Coordinates of C-alpha atoms in Angstrom, one line a residue:
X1 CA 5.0 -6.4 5.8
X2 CA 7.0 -6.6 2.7
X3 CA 10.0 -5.2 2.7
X4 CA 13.1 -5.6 0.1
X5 CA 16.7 -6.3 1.0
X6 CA 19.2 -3.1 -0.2
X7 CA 22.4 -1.8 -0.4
X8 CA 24.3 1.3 -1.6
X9 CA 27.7 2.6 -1.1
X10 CA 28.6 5.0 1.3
X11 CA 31.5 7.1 2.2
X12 CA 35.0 5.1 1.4
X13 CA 33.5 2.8 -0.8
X14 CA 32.1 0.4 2.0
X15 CA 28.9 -1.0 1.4
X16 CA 25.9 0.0 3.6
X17 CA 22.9 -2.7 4.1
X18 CA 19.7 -2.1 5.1
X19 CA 15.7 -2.4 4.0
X20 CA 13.0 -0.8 2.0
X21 CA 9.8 -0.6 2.7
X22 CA 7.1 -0.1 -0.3
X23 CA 4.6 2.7 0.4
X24 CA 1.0 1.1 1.1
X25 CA -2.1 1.6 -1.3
X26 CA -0.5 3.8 -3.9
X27 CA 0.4 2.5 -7.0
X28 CA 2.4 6.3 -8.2
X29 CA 5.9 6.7 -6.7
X30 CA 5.7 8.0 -3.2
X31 CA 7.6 9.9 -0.7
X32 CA 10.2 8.6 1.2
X33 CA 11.3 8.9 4.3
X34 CA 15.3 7.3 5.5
X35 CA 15.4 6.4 8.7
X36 CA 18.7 6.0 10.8
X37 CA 19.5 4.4 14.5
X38 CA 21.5 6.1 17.6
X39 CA 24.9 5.3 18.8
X40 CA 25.7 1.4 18.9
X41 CA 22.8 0.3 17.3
X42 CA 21.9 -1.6 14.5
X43 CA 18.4 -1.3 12.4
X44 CA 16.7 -4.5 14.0
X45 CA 16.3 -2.2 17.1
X46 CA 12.8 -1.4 16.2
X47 CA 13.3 1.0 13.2
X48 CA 11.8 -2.1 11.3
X49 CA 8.9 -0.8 13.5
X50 CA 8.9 2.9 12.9
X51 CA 9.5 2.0 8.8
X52 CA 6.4 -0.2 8.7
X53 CA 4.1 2.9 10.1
X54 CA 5.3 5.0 7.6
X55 CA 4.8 2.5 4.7
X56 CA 1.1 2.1 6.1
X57 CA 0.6 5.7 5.7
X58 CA 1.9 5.5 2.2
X59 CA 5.0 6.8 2.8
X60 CA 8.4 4.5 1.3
X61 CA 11.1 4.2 3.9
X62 CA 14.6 3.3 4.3
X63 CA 16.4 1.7 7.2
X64 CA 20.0 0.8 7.2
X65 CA 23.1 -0.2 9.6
X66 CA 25.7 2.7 10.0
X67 CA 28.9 1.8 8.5
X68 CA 31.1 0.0 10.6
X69 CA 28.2 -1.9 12.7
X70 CA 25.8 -4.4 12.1
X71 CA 25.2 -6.0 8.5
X72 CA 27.2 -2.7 6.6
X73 CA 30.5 -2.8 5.9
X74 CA 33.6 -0.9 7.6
X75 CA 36.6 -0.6 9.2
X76 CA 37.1 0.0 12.5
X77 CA 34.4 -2.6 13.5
X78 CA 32.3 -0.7 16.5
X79 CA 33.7 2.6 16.1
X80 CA 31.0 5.5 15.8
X81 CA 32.5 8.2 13.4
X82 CA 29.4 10.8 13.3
X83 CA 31.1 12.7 10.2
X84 CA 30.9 9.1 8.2
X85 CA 27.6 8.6 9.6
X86 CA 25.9 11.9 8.9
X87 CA 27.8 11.7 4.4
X88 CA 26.2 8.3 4.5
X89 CA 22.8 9.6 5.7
X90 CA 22.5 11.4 2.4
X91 CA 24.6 8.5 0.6
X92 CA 21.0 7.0 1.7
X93 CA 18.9 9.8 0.2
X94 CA 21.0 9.3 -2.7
X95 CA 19.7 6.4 -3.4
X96 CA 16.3 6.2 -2.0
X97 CA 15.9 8.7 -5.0
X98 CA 17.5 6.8 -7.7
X99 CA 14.5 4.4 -7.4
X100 CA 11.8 4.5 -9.4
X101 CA 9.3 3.8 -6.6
X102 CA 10.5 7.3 -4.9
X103 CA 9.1 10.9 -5.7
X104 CA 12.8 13.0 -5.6
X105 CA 11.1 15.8 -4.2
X106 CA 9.8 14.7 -1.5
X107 CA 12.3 13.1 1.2
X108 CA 11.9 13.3 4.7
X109 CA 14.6 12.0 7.2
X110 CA 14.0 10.4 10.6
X111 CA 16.5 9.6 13.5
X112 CA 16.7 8.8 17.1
X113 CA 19.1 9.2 19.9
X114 CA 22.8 10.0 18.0
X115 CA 21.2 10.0 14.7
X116 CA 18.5 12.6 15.9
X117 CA 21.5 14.7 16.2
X118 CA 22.5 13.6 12.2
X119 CA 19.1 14.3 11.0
X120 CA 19.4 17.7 12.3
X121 CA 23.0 18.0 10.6
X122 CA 21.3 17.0 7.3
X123 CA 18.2 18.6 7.4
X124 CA 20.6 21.9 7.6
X125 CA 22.9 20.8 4.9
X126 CA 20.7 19.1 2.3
X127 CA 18.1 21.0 1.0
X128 CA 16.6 18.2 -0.7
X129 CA 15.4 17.0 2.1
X130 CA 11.7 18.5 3.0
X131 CA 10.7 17.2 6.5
X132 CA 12.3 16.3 9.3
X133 CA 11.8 14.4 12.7
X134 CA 14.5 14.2 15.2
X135 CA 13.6 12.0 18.4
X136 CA 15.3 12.4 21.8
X137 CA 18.1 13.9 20.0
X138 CA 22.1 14.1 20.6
X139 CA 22.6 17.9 20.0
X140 CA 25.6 18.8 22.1
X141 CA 28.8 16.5 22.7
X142 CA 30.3 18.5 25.2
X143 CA 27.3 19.0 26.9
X144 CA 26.6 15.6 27.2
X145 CA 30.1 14.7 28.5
X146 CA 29.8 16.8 31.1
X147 CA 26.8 15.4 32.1
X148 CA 27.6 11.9 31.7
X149 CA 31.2 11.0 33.2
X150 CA 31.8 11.7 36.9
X151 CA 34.0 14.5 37.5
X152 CA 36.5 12.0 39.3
X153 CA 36.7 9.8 35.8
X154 CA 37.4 12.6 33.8
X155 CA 41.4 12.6 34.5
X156 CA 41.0 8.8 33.8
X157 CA 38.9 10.0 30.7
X158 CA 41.7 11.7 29.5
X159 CA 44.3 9.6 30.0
X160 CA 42.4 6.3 28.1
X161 CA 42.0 8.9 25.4
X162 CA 45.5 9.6 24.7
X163 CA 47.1 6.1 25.4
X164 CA 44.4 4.8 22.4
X165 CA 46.0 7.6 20.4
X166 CA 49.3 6.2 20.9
X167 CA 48.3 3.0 20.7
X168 CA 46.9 3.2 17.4
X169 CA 49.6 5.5 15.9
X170 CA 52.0 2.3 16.9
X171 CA 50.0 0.1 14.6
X172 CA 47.8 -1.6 17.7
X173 CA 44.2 -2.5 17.3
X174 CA 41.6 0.2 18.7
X175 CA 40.7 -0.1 22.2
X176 CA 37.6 -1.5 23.1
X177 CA 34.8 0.1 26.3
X178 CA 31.7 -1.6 26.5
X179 CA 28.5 0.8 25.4
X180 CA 26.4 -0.3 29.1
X181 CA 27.0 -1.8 31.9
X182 CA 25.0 -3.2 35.0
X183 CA 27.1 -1.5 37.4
X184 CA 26.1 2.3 37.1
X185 CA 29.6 3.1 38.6
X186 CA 31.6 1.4 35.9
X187 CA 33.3 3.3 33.0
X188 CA 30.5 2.5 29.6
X189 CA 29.5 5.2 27.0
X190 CA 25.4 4.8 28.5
X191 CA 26.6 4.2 32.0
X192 CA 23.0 4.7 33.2
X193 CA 20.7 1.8 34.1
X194 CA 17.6 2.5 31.8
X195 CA 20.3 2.2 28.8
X196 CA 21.4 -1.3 30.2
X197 CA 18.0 -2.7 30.7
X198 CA 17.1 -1.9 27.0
X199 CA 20.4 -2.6 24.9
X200 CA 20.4 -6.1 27.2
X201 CA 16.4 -6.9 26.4
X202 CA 16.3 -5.3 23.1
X203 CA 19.6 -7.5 22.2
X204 CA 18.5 -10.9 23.2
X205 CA 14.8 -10.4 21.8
X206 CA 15.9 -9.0 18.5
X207 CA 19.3 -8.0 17.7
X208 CA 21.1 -11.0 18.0
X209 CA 24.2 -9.1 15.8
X210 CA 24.4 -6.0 18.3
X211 CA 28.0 -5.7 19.7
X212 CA 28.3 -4.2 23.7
X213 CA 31.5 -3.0 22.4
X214 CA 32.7 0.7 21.1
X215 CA 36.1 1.9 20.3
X216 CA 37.4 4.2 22.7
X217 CA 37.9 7.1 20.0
X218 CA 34.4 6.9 19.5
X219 CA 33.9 8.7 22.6
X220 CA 36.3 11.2 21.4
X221 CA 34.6 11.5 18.2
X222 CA 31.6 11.9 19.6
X223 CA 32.7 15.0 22.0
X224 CA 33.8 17.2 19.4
X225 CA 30.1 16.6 17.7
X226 CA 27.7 19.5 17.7
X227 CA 24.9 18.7 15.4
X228 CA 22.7 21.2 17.6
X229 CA 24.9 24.5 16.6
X230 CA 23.0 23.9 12.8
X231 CA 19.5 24.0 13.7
X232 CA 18.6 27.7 13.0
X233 CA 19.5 26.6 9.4
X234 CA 16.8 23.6 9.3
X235 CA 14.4 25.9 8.2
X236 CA 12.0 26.5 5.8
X237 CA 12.3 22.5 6.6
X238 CA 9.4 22.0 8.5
X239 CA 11.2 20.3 12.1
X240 CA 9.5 18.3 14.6
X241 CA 11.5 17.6 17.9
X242 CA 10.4 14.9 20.4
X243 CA 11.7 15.2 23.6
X244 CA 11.5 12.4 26.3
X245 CA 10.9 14.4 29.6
X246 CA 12.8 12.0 32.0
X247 CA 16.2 11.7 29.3
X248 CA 18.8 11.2 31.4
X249 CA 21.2 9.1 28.2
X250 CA 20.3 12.6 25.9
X251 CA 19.1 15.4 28.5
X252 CA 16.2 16.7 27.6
X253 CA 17.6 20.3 28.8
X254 CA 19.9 20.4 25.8
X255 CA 17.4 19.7 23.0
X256 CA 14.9 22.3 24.5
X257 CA 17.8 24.6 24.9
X258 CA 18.2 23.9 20.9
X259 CA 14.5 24.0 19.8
X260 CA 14.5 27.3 21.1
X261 CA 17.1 28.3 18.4
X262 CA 15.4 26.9 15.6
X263 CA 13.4 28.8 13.1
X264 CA 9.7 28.4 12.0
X265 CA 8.2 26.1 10.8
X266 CA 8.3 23.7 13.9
X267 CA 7.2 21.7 16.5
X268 CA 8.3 20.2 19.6
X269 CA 6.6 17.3 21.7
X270 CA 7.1 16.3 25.1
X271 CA 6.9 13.1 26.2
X272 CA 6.3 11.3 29.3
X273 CA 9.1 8.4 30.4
X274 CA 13.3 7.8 29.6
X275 CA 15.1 8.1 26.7
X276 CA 14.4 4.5 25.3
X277 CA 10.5 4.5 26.0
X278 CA 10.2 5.7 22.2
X279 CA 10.6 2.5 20.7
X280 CA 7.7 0.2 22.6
X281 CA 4.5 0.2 24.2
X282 CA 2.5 3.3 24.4
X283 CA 5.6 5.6 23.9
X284 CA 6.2 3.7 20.3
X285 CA 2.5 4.5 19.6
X286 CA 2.7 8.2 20.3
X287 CA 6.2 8.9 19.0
X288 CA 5.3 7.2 15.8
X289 CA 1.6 8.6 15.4
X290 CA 3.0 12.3 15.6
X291 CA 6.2 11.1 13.3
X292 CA 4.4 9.8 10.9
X293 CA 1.7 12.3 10.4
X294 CA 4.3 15.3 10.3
X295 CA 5.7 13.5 7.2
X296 CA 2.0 13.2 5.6
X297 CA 1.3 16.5 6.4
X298 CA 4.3 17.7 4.5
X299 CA 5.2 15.3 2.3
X300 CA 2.0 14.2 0.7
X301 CA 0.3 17.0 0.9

């Protein structure tokens, strides 16, 4: 698959990094579709994957690295600030459009995981785009907190919270907590097993350059986001929602309780398997299949 190296500036000046992927058998500028990854990760986590089945369906495509992680610029290193992340998501648009290989009017936007959560946000916000697919989405922050940390570590929480705060407002460097762990009863931001398994074999197999390392105010950053409270203003942007029916890292009970408040016209799918199964094996193929033809469907039409 050809694919070209890019990069474009994004919020603060910092310089994002990431690929494009020429739509297949067209010679005419095309759609495009920018893709972004969840919390932590950086693009060689199979959105390389996900970009090349668009191209084949003659669809452009965009992958990058959020600021602040991977091969993007960005300051502090590791830390997840889903404002930042969400401006540079159209930062992306932005450019995709200024090329001459891109039909302007026709963007769609994909994420996964935390960035299912930013395609929402933009979809909302940014009426140029025209499609959207968010993929076992992050829709709630508090929800997800509550569900994630044990109700005996959330004084402890708390109190890591507000010694970072005052740690940093004395001029030290950002605390540091590891994203998984192998020990399920350890403090992480994924503390669950399935998230271990798949950062540790995605990392070594791929993405040599992915960190097990978040700044603590991520977390914090990441509570206070509620990308799900925009979704009844996606529409007329055609939505399609996939939904992994064993998510315990994004539970699935949040994004259904979302769909429900979006408008018409949309979609949800439901798929078998954890919140990770998405990016391989048959989970890839069906997650992708149904991705990719909502943007034909609406994009190409």
């Amino acid at each position: 698959m050809n694919r070209e190296d890019i990069e474009f500036q994004g919020e603060g000046d910092a310089t994002l990094r990431g690929w494009f992927y020429p739509a297949k058998n067209t010679s005419a500028c095309a759609p495009v579709v920018v893709l972004a990854h969840g919390l932590s990760c950086v693009k060689e986590m199979h959105l390389d994957d996900y970009a090349a089945v668009f191209a084949e369906a003659g669809l452009n495509a965009l992958v990058y690295d959020h600021q602040n992680f991977g091969d993007s610029d960005g300051a502090p290193r590791q830390e997840v600030d889903p404002v930042l992340q969400y401006r540079d998501f159209r930062n992306a648009i932005t450019y995709a459009i200024t090329r001459p290989d891109v039909d302007a009017s026709k963007v769609g936007v994909w994420g996964s995981s935390f960035s299912g959560g930013h395609a929402l946000m933009v979809a909302a916000i940014d009426k140029r785009v025209k499609a959207v697919v968010s993929q076992v989405p992050f829709v709630s922050g508090s929800g997800i907190l509550r569900r994630l940390i044990r109700p005996d570590f959330i004084a402890h929480t708390r109190a890591a919270l507000g010694g970072d705060r005052l740690h940093r407002f004395a001029g030290g460097e950002p605390t540091m907590l590891p994203v998984v762990t192998p020990d399920p009863t350890a403090q992480a931001v994924m503390p669950a097993t399935e998230a271990y398994e798949w950062f540790s074999k995605t990392s070594a197999d791929r993405a040599p350059n992915w960190k097990n390392e978040m700044t603590v105010r991520s977390l914090e950053l990441a509570g206070e986001y509620e990308p799900g409270s925009y979704i009844s203003r996606i529409a007329p942007t055609p939505l399609l929602m996939i939904v992994a029916g064993e998510d315990a890292v994004a539970p699935f009970e949040l994004a259904l309780d979302a769909y429900e408040e979006a408008r018409e016209p949309k979609q949800i799918i439901v798929t078998r398997g954890g919140h990770f199964d998405a990016y391989s094996g048959p989970g890839f193929d069906e997650c992708s299949a149904a991705a990719r033809d909502h943007f034909v469907k609406y994009l190409r039409a």
